[in-house]
Short mmCIF file of N, CA and C in Angstrom, two decimals:
data_model
loop_
_atom_site.label_atom_id
_atom_site.label_comp_id
_atom_site.label_asym_id
_atom_site.label_seq_id
_atom_site.Cartn_x
_atom_site.Cartn_y
_atom_site.Cartn_z
N MET A 246 -33.46 -21.01 39.36
CA MET A 246 -32.76 -22.03 38.62
C MET A 246 -33.70 -22.75 37.67
N ALA A 247 -34.90 -22.98 38.10
CA ALA A 247 -35.88 -23.65 37.25
C ALA A 247 -36.20 -22.80 36.02
N ALA A 248 -36.21 -21.45 36.20
CA ALA A 248 -36.49 -20.56 35.07
C ALA A 248 -35.38 -20.65 34.03
N ILE A 249 -34.14 -20.76 34.48
CA ILE A 249 -33.01 -20.86 33.55
C ILE A 249 -33.08 -22.17 32.79
N LEU A 250 -33.40 -23.26 33.48
CA LEU A 250 -33.52 -24.55 32.81
C LEU A 250 -34.67 -24.55 31.81
N ALA A 251 -35.76 -23.90 32.16
CA ALA A 251 -36.90 -23.83 31.26
C ALA A 251 -36.53 -23.05 30.00
N LYS A 252 -35.81 -21.94 30.17
CA LYS A 252 -35.41 -21.14 29.00
C LYS A 252 -34.45 -21.93 28.12
N SER A 253 -33.47 -22.62 28.72
CA SER A 253 -32.51 -23.37 27.92
C SER A 253 -33.17 -24.53 27.21
N ALA A 254 -34.19 -25.09 27.79
CA ALA A 254 -34.91 -26.18 27.14
C ALA A 254 -35.74 -25.67 25.98
N ALA A 255 -36.23 -24.42 26.08
CA ALA A 255 -37.07 -23.86 25.02
C ALA A 255 -36.23 -23.42 23.81
N CYS A 256 -35.02 -23.00 24.03
CA CYS A 256 -34.19 -22.47 22.94
C CYS A 256 -33.88 -23.50 21.87
N PRO A 257 -33.49 -24.74 22.20
CA PRO A 257 -33.18 -25.69 21.13
C PRO A 257 -34.35 -25.93 20.20
N ALA A 258 -35.56 -25.91 20.70
CA ALA A 258 -36.72 -26.13 19.85
C ALA A 258 -36.87 -25.00 18.85
N VAL A 259 -36.62 -23.76 19.29
CA VAL A 259 -36.73 -22.62 18.39
C VAL A 259 -35.62 -22.69 17.34
N VAL A 260 -34.40 -23.00 17.77
CA VAL A 260 -33.28 -23.08 16.85
C VAL A 260 -33.49 -24.20 15.84
N ALA A 261 -34.07 -25.30 16.27
CA ALA A 261 -34.29 -26.43 15.38
C ALA A 261 -35.27 -26.08 14.27
N ARG A 262 -36.24 -25.20 14.54
CA ARG A 262 -37.22 -24.84 13.52
C ARG A 262 -36.66 -23.86 12.50
N ARG A 263 -35.70 -23.03 12.87
CA ARG A 263 -35.21 -22.00 11.96
C ARG A 263 -34.53 -22.56 10.71
N PRO A 264 -33.64 -23.54 10.81
CA PRO A 264 -33.00 -24.02 9.59
C PRO A 264 -34.00 -24.55 8.56
N ALA A 265 -35.06 -25.20 8.99
CA ALA A 265 -36.05 -25.71 8.05
C ALA A 265 -36.73 -24.57 7.32
N ALA A 266 -37.03 -23.48 8.02
CA ALA A 266 -37.66 -22.34 7.38
C ALA A 266 -36.70 -21.67 6.40
N VAL A 267 -35.44 -21.60 6.75
CA VAL A 267 -34.45 -20.99 5.87
C VAL A 267 -34.26 -21.83 4.62
N LYS A 268 -34.17 -23.16 4.79
CA LYS A 268 -34.00 -24.04 3.64
C LYS A 268 -35.17 -23.93 2.68
N ALA A 269 -36.36 -23.79 3.21
CA ALA A 269 -37.54 -23.69 2.36
C ALA A 269 -37.54 -22.40 1.56
N SER A 270 -36.96 -21.34 2.12
CA SER A 270 -36.98 -20.06 1.41
C SER A 270 -35.87 -19.95 0.36
N LEU A 271 -34.87 -20.82 0.41
CA LEU A 271 -33.79 -20.77 -0.57
C LEU A 271 -34.25 -21.37 -1.90
N LYS A 272 -33.91 -20.70 -2.97
CA LYS A 272 -34.28 -21.19 -4.29
C LYS A 272 -33.02 -21.59 -5.03
N PRO A 273 -33.08 -22.57 -5.90
CA PRO A 273 -31.89 -22.94 -6.67
C PRO A 273 -31.52 -21.80 -7.63
N ALA A 274 -30.23 -21.70 -7.92
CA ALA A 274 -29.74 -20.67 -8.83
C ALA A 274 -30.30 -20.90 -10.23
N THR A 275 -30.74 -19.84 -10.86
CA THR A 275 -31.28 -19.97 -12.21
C THR A 275 -30.23 -19.62 -13.27
N VAL A 276 -29.20 -18.86 -12.88
CA VAL A 276 -28.15 -18.46 -13.82
C VAL A 276 -26.85 -19.14 -13.41
N LYS A 277 -26.26 -19.85 -14.35
CA LYS A 277 -24.99 -20.50 -14.07
C LYS A 277 -23.85 -19.51 -14.27
N ALA A 278 -22.83 -19.66 -13.47
CA ALA A 278 -21.65 -18.81 -13.61
C ALA A 278 -20.93 -19.16 -14.91
N ALA A 279 -20.39 -18.15 -15.54
CA ALA A 279 -19.64 -18.36 -16.78
C ALA A 279 -18.36 -19.14 -16.47
N PRO A 280 -18.01 -20.08 -17.32
CA PRO A 280 -16.77 -20.83 -17.07
C PRO A 280 -15.55 -19.92 -17.19
N VAL A 281 -14.59 -20.17 -16.35
CA VAL A 281 -13.36 -19.38 -16.35
C VAL A 281 -12.24 -20.27 -16.87
N ALA A 282 -11.52 -19.73 -17.85
CA ALA A 282 -10.41 -20.50 -18.42
C ALA A 282 -9.25 -20.54 -17.44
N ALA A 283 -8.73 -21.71 -17.20
CA ALA A 283 -7.58 -21.86 -16.31
C ALA A 283 -6.34 -21.32 -17.02
N PRO A 284 -5.46 -20.65 -16.30
CA PRO A 284 -4.25 -20.15 -16.95
C PRO A 284 -3.36 -21.31 -17.39
N LYS A 285 -2.67 -21.12 -18.48
CA LYS A 285 -1.78 -22.16 -18.97
C LYS A 285 -0.53 -22.19 -18.10
N ALA A 286 -0.03 -23.37 -17.87
CA ALA A 286 1.11 -23.55 -16.97
C ALA A 286 2.35 -22.80 -17.44
N ASP A 287 2.54 -22.67 -18.76
CA ASP A 287 3.73 -21.97 -19.24
C ASP A 287 3.65 -20.45 -19.08
N ARG A 288 2.47 -19.93 -18.70
CA ARG A 288 2.32 -18.49 -18.49
C ARG A 288 2.39 -18.11 -17.01
N MET A 289 2.46 -19.10 -16.15
CA MET A 289 2.57 -18.82 -14.73
C MET A 289 4.01 -18.46 -14.40
N MET A 290 4.18 -17.58 -13.42
CA MET A 290 5.51 -17.13 -13.06
C MET A 290 5.85 -17.55 -11.64
N VAL A 291 7.12 -17.78 -11.39
CA VAL A 291 7.61 -18.06 -10.05
C VAL A 291 8.32 -16.80 -9.58
N TRP A 292 7.87 -16.25 -8.47
CA TRP A 292 8.40 -14.99 -7.96
C TRP A 292 9.86 -15.11 -7.56
N GLN A 293 10.68 -14.19 -8.01
CA GLN A 293 12.09 -14.14 -7.66
C GLN A 293 12.22 -13.63 -6.21
N PRO A 294 12.63 -14.48 -5.27
CA PRO A 294 12.66 -14.05 -3.87
C PRO A 294 13.87 -13.21 -3.48
N THR A 295 14.91 -13.20 -4.31
CA THR A 295 16.15 -12.49 -3.97
C THR A 295 16.18 -11.12 -4.62
N ASN A 296 16.46 -10.10 -3.84
CA ASN A 296 16.56 -8.72 -4.33
C ASN A 296 15.35 -8.32 -5.16
N ASN A 297 14.19 -8.54 -4.63
CA ASN A 297 12.95 -8.23 -5.35
C ASN A 297 11.94 -7.60 -4.40
N LYS A 298 12.35 -6.59 -3.67
CA LYS A 298 11.45 -5.96 -2.71
C LYS A 298 10.52 -4.98 -3.43
N GLN A 299 9.29 -4.99 -3.01
CA GLN A 299 8.30 -4.06 -3.54
C GLN A 299 7.87 -3.15 -2.40
N TYR A 300 7.43 -1.95 -2.76
CA TYR A 300 7.06 -1.02 -1.72
C TYR A 300 5.83 -0.24 -2.13
N GLU A 301 4.79 -0.35 -1.35
CA GLU A 301 3.55 0.40 -1.50
C GLU A 301 2.82 0.07 -2.79
N THR A 302 1.95 0.97 -3.22
CA THR A 302 0.93 0.68 -4.21
C THR A 302 1.45 0.26 -5.59
N PHE A 303 2.29 1.05 -6.22
CA PHE A 303 2.67 0.79 -7.61
C PHE A 303 4.04 0.17 -7.76
N SER A 304 4.57 -0.44 -6.73
CA SER A 304 5.93 -0.96 -6.77
C SER A 304 6.12 -2.09 -7.76
N TYR A 305 5.08 -2.77 -8.12
CA TYR A 305 5.21 -3.88 -9.06
C TYR A 305 5.31 -3.37 -10.50
N LEU A 306 5.06 -2.09 -10.72
CA LEU A 306 5.15 -1.49 -12.05
C LEU A 306 6.54 -0.91 -12.30
N PRO A 307 6.89 -0.67 -13.56
CA PRO A 307 8.12 0.08 -13.82
C PRO A 307 7.98 1.48 -13.21
N PRO A 308 9.09 2.20 -13.02
CA PRO A 308 9.00 3.54 -12.43
C PRO A 308 8.01 4.42 -13.20
N LEU A 309 7.25 5.23 -12.46
CA LEU A 309 6.24 6.09 -13.08
C LEU A 309 6.90 7.31 -13.73
N SER A 310 6.35 7.73 -14.85
CA SER A 310 6.82 8.95 -15.52
C SER A 310 6.21 10.16 -14.81
N ASN A 311 6.72 11.35 -15.12
CA ASN A 311 6.15 12.56 -14.52
C ASN A 311 4.68 12.73 -14.88
N GLU A 312 4.32 12.35 -16.11
CA GLU A 312 2.91 12.44 -16.53
C GLU A 312 2.03 11.50 -15.70
N GLN A 313 2.50 10.29 -15.46
CA GLN A 313 1.74 9.34 -14.65
C GLN A 313 1.62 9.81 -13.21
N ILE A 314 2.70 10.38 -12.67
CA ILE A 314 2.65 10.92 -11.32
C ILE A 314 1.66 12.08 -11.26
N ALA A 315 1.67 12.94 -12.28
CA ALA A 315 0.74 14.08 -12.33
C ALA A 315 -0.71 13.60 -12.36
N ARG A 316 -0.98 12.50 -13.06
CA ARG A 316 -2.34 11.96 -13.08
C ARG A 316 -2.76 11.43 -11.72
N GLN A 317 -1.80 10.85 -10.99
CA GLN A 317 -2.10 10.39 -9.64
C GLN A 317 -2.36 11.58 -8.71
N VAL A 318 -1.60 12.66 -8.89
CA VAL A 318 -1.83 13.86 -8.09
C VAL A 318 -3.20 14.44 -8.40
N ASP A 319 -3.60 14.44 -9.67
CA ASP A 319 -4.96 14.88 -10.02
C ASP A 319 -6.00 14.07 -9.26
N TYR A 320 -5.78 12.77 -9.18
CA TYR A 320 -6.70 11.89 -8.46
C TYR A 320 -6.72 12.24 -6.97
N ILE A 321 -5.53 12.48 -6.40
CA ILE A 321 -5.42 12.82 -4.98
C ILE A 321 -6.17 14.11 -4.70
N VAL A 322 -5.87 15.14 -5.47
CA VAL A 322 -6.49 16.45 -5.26
C VAL A 322 -7.98 16.40 -5.56
N GLY A 323 -8.37 15.65 -6.59
CA GLY A 323 -9.78 15.53 -6.93
C GLY A 323 -10.62 14.90 -5.83
N ASN A 324 -9.99 14.08 -5.00
CA ASN A 324 -10.70 13.46 -3.88
C ASN A 324 -10.61 14.29 -2.60
N GLY A 325 -9.97 15.45 -2.69
CA GLY A 325 -9.87 16.31 -1.52
C GLY A 325 -8.79 15.88 -0.54
N TRP A 326 -7.87 15.03 -0.98
CA TRP A 326 -6.79 14.57 -0.11
C TRP A 326 -5.62 15.52 -0.20
N ILE A 327 -4.69 15.41 0.72
CA ILE A 327 -3.55 16.31 0.80
C ILE A 327 -2.28 15.56 0.42
N PRO A 328 -1.60 15.98 -0.66
CA PRO A 328 -0.35 15.31 -1.04
C PRO A 328 0.79 15.73 -0.12
N SER A 329 1.72 14.81 0.07
CA SER A 329 2.90 15.08 0.88
C SER A 329 4.03 14.18 0.39
N LEU A 330 5.26 14.63 0.54
CA LEU A 330 6.42 13.84 0.16
C LEU A 330 7.16 13.39 1.41
N GLU A 331 7.68 12.17 1.34
CA GLU A 331 8.52 11.62 2.40
C GLU A 331 9.73 10.98 1.75
N PHE A 332 10.84 10.92 2.47
CA PHE A 332 12.05 10.31 1.94
C PHE A 332 12.73 9.51 3.03
N SER A 333 13.56 8.55 2.57
CA SER A 333 14.30 7.72 3.51
C SER A 333 15.56 7.20 2.83
N GLU A 334 16.62 7.12 3.60
CA GLU A 334 17.85 6.52 3.10
C GLU A 334 17.60 5.02 2.91
N PRO A 335 18.28 4.38 1.96
CA PRO A 335 18.03 2.95 1.69
C PRO A 335 18.13 2.05 2.92
N ALA A 336 19.05 2.34 3.83
CA ALA A 336 19.21 1.47 5.00
C ALA A 336 17.98 1.49 5.91
N ASN A 337 17.18 2.55 5.85
CA ASN A 337 16.01 2.67 6.72
C ASN A 337 14.69 2.57 5.98
N ALA A 338 14.72 2.32 4.69
CA ALA A 338 13.49 2.34 3.90
C ALA A 338 12.57 1.16 4.20
N TYR A 339 13.15 0.03 4.54
CA TYR A 339 12.34 -1.15 4.82
C TYR A 339 12.46 -1.50 6.29
N VAL A 340 11.39 -1.98 6.86
CA VAL A 340 11.43 -2.43 8.25
C VAL A 340 12.16 -3.76 8.28
N ALA A 341 13.15 -3.86 9.14
CA ALA A 341 13.93 -5.09 9.27
C ALA A 341 14.14 -5.37 10.75
N ASP A 342 14.53 -6.59 11.07
CA ASP A 342 14.74 -6.96 12.47
C ASP A 342 15.77 -6.07 13.15
N TRP A 343 16.83 -5.71 12.42
CA TRP A 343 17.88 -4.90 13.04
C TRP A 343 17.47 -3.45 13.23
N SER A 344 16.44 -3.00 12.50
CA SER A 344 16.03 -1.60 12.62
C SER A 344 14.72 -1.43 13.37
N CYS A 345 14.27 -2.47 14.04
CA CYS A 345 13.01 -2.42 14.79
C CYS A 345 13.29 -2.49 16.29
N ILE A 346 12.42 -1.85 17.01
CA ILE A 346 12.48 -1.95 18.46
C ILE A 346 11.13 -2.51 18.90
N ARG A 347 11.16 -3.64 19.55
CA ARG A 347 9.92 -4.23 20.04
C ARG A 347 10.01 -4.30 21.55
N PHE A 348 8.96 -3.85 22.22
CA PHE A 348 8.98 -3.74 23.66
C PHE A 348 8.29 -4.90 24.37
N GLY A 349 8.11 -6.01 23.72
CA GLY A 349 7.51 -7.17 24.35
C GLY A 349 6.08 -7.38 23.90
N ALA A 350 5.42 -8.33 24.55
CA ALA A 350 4.08 -8.74 24.14
C ALA A 350 3.04 -7.64 24.33
N VAL A 351 3.29 -6.70 25.22
CA VAL A 351 2.31 -5.64 25.47
C VAL A 351 2.12 -4.78 24.22
N SER A 352 3.16 -4.58 23.48
CA SER A 352 3.07 -3.75 22.28
C SER A 352 3.57 -4.53 21.06
N ALA A 353 3.02 -5.69 20.86
CA ALA A 353 3.51 -6.58 19.81
C ALA A 353 3.38 -5.95 18.42
N GLY A 354 2.41 -5.07 18.22
CA GLY A 354 2.23 -4.44 16.91
C GLY A 354 3.11 -3.23 16.70
N TYR A 355 3.82 -2.78 17.73
CA TYR A 355 4.65 -1.59 17.60
C TYR A 355 5.97 -1.94 16.93
N GLN A 356 6.34 -1.16 15.95
CA GLN A 356 7.66 -1.30 15.32
C GLN A 356 8.19 0.10 15.09
N ASP A 357 9.40 0.31 15.49
CA ASP A 357 10.05 1.57 15.16
C ASP A 357 10.37 1.53 13.67
N ASN A 358 10.65 2.66 13.08
CA ASN A 358 11.05 2.75 11.69
C ASN A 358 9.89 2.58 10.73
N ARG A 359 8.69 2.91 11.15
CA ARG A 359 7.58 2.85 10.22
C ARG A 359 7.39 4.18 9.49
N TYR A 360 8.03 5.23 9.96
CA TYR A 360 7.81 6.55 9.41
C TYR A 360 9.06 7.07 8.73
N TRP A 361 8.89 7.68 7.59
CA TRP A 361 9.98 8.29 6.87
C TRP A 361 10.02 9.78 7.22
N THR A 362 11.10 10.45 6.84
CA THR A 362 11.22 11.88 7.08
C THR A 362 10.35 12.63 6.08
N MET A 363 9.59 13.60 6.57
CA MET A 363 8.71 14.36 5.70
C MET A 363 9.50 15.47 5.01
N TRP A 364 9.27 15.63 3.71
CA TRP A 364 9.87 16.72 2.95
C TRP A 364 8.96 17.93 3.10
N LYS A 365 9.44 18.92 3.81
CA LYS A 365 8.67 20.14 4.10
C LYS A 365 7.38 19.75 4.82
N LEU A 366 6.34 20.55 4.63
CA LEU A 366 5.04 20.25 5.23
C LEU A 366 4.13 19.63 4.17
N PRO A 367 3.04 18.98 4.58
CA PRO A 367 2.08 18.52 3.57
C PRO A 367 1.62 19.70 2.71
N MET A 368 1.25 19.41 1.49
CA MET A 368 0.91 20.47 0.53
C MET A 368 -0.57 20.82 0.62
N PHE A 369 -0.93 21.45 1.74
CA PHE A 369 -2.31 21.89 1.96
C PHE A 369 -2.70 22.88 0.87
N GLY A 370 -3.88 22.71 0.31
CA GLY A 370 -4.37 23.64 -0.70
C GLY A 370 -3.80 23.42 -2.09
N CYS A 371 -3.02 22.37 -2.28
CA CYS A 371 -2.44 22.10 -3.58
C CYS A 371 -3.54 21.70 -4.56
N THR A 372 -3.56 22.35 -5.73
CA THR A 372 -4.55 22.01 -6.75
C THR A 372 -3.91 21.71 -8.10
N ASP A 373 -2.60 21.91 -8.20
CA ASP A 373 -1.90 21.76 -9.47
C ASP A 373 -0.81 20.70 -9.35
N PRO A 374 -0.86 19.66 -10.19
CA PRO A 374 0.18 18.62 -10.14
C PRO A 374 1.58 19.16 -10.35
N SER A 375 1.73 20.27 -11.08
CA SER A 375 3.07 20.80 -11.32
C SER A 375 3.72 21.26 -10.02
N GLN A 376 2.92 21.68 -9.04
CA GLN A 376 3.48 22.06 -7.73
C GLN A 376 4.13 20.85 -7.07
N VAL A 377 3.46 19.71 -7.15
CA VAL A 377 3.99 18.48 -6.54
C VAL A 377 5.22 18.00 -7.30
N LEU A 378 5.17 18.04 -8.63
CA LEU A 378 6.33 17.63 -9.44
C LEU A 378 7.54 18.52 -9.15
N LYS A 379 7.32 19.79 -8.93
CA LYS A 379 8.41 20.71 -8.58
C LYS A 379 9.03 20.30 -7.24
N GLU A 380 8.20 19.96 -6.26
CA GLU A 380 8.70 19.53 -4.95
C GLU A 380 9.44 18.19 -5.06
N ILE A 381 8.93 17.29 -5.90
CA ILE A 381 9.62 16.01 -6.11
C ILE A 381 11.01 16.27 -6.67
N GLY A 382 11.11 17.16 -7.65
CA GLY A 382 12.40 17.49 -8.24
C GLY A 382 13.36 18.07 -7.21
N GLN A 383 12.88 18.95 -6.34
CA GLN A 383 13.73 19.53 -5.30
C GLN A 383 14.20 18.47 -4.32
N CYS A 384 13.31 17.58 -3.96
CA CYS A 384 13.65 16.50 -3.03
C CYS A 384 14.67 15.55 -3.68
N GLN A 385 14.51 15.26 -4.96
CA GLN A 385 15.45 14.39 -5.67
C GLN A 385 16.84 15.02 -5.74
N ARG A 386 16.90 16.33 -5.95
CA ARG A 386 18.20 17.00 -6.00
C ARG A 386 18.85 17.03 -4.61
N ALA A 387 18.05 17.18 -3.58
CA ALA A 387 18.60 17.23 -2.22
C ALA A 387 19.02 15.85 -1.72
N PHE A 388 18.28 14.81 -2.12
CA PHE A 388 18.54 13.45 -1.65
C PHE A 388 18.54 12.47 -2.83
N PRO A 389 19.58 12.52 -3.67
CA PRO A 389 19.58 11.67 -4.87
C PRO A 389 19.71 10.19 -4.58
N LYS A 390 20.21 9.82 -3.41
CA LYS A 390 20.38 8.40 -3.09
C LYS A 390 19.32 7.89 -2.12
N ALA A 391 18.21 8.60 -2.02
CA ALA A 391 17.14 8.21 -1.08
C ALA A 391 15.92 7.70 -1.84
N TYR A 392 15.11 6.92 -1.13
CA TYR A 392 13.78 6.57 -1.62
C TYR A 392 12.89 7.78 -1.36
N ILE A 393 12.03 8.09 -2.31
CA ILE A 393 11.09 9.20 -2.14
C ILE A 393 9.71 8.66 -2.48
N ARG A 394 8.76 8.94 -1.61
CA ARG A 394 7.40 8.49 -1.89
C ARG A 394 6.43 9.66 -1.76
N LEU A 395 5.37 9.58 -2.53
CA LEU A 395 4.28 10.53 -2.47
C LEU A 395 3.16 9.86 -1.70
N VAL A 396 2.68 10.51 -0.68
CA VAL A 396 1.57 9.97 0.11
C VAL A 396 0.41 10.95 0.07
N ALA A 397 -0.77 10.45 0.32
CA ALA A 397 -1.97 11.29 0.35
C ALA A 397 -2.67 11.07 1.69
N PHE A 398 -3.03 12.19 2.32
CA PHE A 398 -3.72 12.14 3.60
C PHE A 398 -5.15 12.62 3.45
N ASP A 399 -6.05 11.97 4.14
CA ASP A 399 -7.44 12.41 4.21
C ASP A 399 -7.60 13.17 5.52
N ASN A 400 -7.84 14.48 5.43
CA ASN A 400 -7.93 15.26 6.65
C ASN A 400 -9.24 15.06 7.39
N GLN A 401 -10.21 14.43 6.79
CA GLN A 401 -11.47 14.11 7.48
C GLN A 401 -11.31 12.86 8.34
N LYS A 402 -10.74 11.82 7.75
CA LYS A 402 -10.55 10.55 8.46
C LYS A 402 -9.26 10.53 9.27
N GLN A 403 -8.37 11.48 9.02
CA GLN A 403 -7.09 11.58 9.73
C GLN A 403 -6.20 10.35 9.51
N VAL A 404 -6.16 9.88 8.26
CA VAL A 404 -5.34 8.72 7.92
C VAL A 404 -4.65 8.93 6.58
N GLN A 405 -3.60 8.15 6.38
CA GLN A 405 -2.95 8.12 5.07
C GLN A 405 -3.80 7.24 4.18
N ILE A 406 -4.15 7.74 3.02
CA ILE A 406 -5.03 7.01 2.09
C ILE A 406 -4.23 6.19 1.09
N MET A 407 -3.17 6.77 0.56
CA MET A 407 -2.39 6.06 -0.44
C MET A 407 -0.94 6.53 -0.39
N GLY A 408 -0.06 5.75 -0.98
CA GLY A 408 1.34 6.12 -1.04
C GLY A 408 2.03 5.30 -2.12
N PHE A 409 2.98 5.91 -2.82
CA PHE A 409 3.73 5.17 -3.83
C PHE A 409 5.08 5.83 -4.03
N LEU A 410 6.05 5.03 -4.48
CA LEU A 410 7.39 5.54 -4.71
C LEU A 410 7.42 6.41 -5.96
N VAL A 411 8.13 7.53 -5.85
CA VAL A 411 8.38 8.36 -7.02
C VAL A 411 9.87 8.34 -7.37
N GLN A 412 10.70 7.81 -6.46
CA GLN A 412 12.12 7.62 -6.76
C GLN A 412 12.67 6.46 -5.97
N ARG A 413 13.38 5.62 -6.69
CA ARG A 413 14.17 4.55 -6.10
C ARG A 413 15.63 4.91 -6.38
N PRO A 414 16.53 4.76 -5.43
CA PRO A 414 17.93 5.10 -5.72
C PRO A 414 18.45 4.35 -6.94
N ARG A 415 19.24 5.03 -7.76
CA ARG A 415 19.75 4.41 -8.99
C ARG A 415 20.60 3.18 -8.72
N ASP A 416 21.36 3.20 -7.64
CA ASP A 416 22.24 2.07 -7.32
C ASP A 416 21.58 1.06 -6.40
N SER A 417 20.26 1.11 -6.30
CA SER A 417 19.52 0.19 -5.44
C SER A 417 19.69 -1.26 -5.91
N GLN A 418 19.99 -2.15 -4.98
CA GLN A 418 20.19 -3.56 -5.30
C GLN A 418 19.02 -4.43 -4.82
N ASP A 419 17.98 -3.81 -4.30
CA ASP A 419 16.87 -4.58 -3.71
C ASP A 419 15.64 -4.65 -4.61
N TYR A 420 15.84 -4.41 -5.89
CA TYR A 420 14.72 -4.31 -6.81
C TYR A 420 15.07 -5.02 -8.10
N CYS A 421 14.13 -5.80 -8.61
CA CYS A 421 14.31 -6.47 -9.91
C CYS A 421 13.51 -5.74 -10.96
N PRO A 422 14.07 -5.52 -12.14
CA PRO A 422 13.27 -4.98 -13.24
C PRO A 422 12.12 -5.95 -13.56
N VAL A 423 11.09 -5.44 -14.17
CA VAL A 423 9.90 -6.24 -14.43
C VAL A 423 10.23 -7.53 -15.17
N ASP A 424 11.15 -7.48 -16.14
CA ASP A 424 11.44 -8.66 -16.94
C ASP A 424 12.30 -9.71 -16.21
N LYS A 425 12.76 -9.38 -14.99
CA LYS A 425 13.60 -10.33 -14.25
C LYS A 425 12.98 -10.77 -12.92
N ARG A 426 11.68 -10.57 -12.77
CA ARG A 426 11.03 -10.91 -11.49
C ARG A 426 10.63 -12.36 -11.38
N SER A 427 10.70 -13.09 -12.45
CA SER A 427 10.34 -14.50 -12.43
C SER A 427 11.58 -15.35 -12.67
N VAL A 428 11.66 -16.48 -11.96
CA VAL A 428 12.80 -17.37 -12.15
C VAL A 428 12.59 -18.32 -13.31
N ALA A 429 11.37 -18.45 -13.78
CA ALA A 429 11.07 -19.36 -14.87
C ALA A 429 10.85 -18.63 -16.17
#
């Protein structure tokens, strides 16, 4: 017991000396940060909370063109990731209280309905964006009223790296066009 008391008595003295040594080694900044202009109040936007759901990476942008999707596929393939398509009917596209199953505090992070249906298999070995665009077109023809997203998997890390919508249903009521997302 005496050894423990001796050690605890010695520690505060050591800790007390460290801040003084650290303060002495700190030097004042020689370069000042550049001033940042504050945004003007009339350019700030108030987010429209009604029927303005966003989904995944590029949802805040207008729908992507085939050329823009092809450039994203180039990026996916260039990084060695595997493209894959998934789709979901509008009623199941977003996680909601009525579509979730929670099993109590033991699995508080578990939610059903986190996964969409996969269109075919992941496109292992895909090197050409036109292959992915062809599959997107087939999926759109098969499920014209569904959400369709392109996801990329990293087979080394065994995780999904990125995902974005390539189709939103035409009659979707849960999305605001870019020019109507602000109430002000």
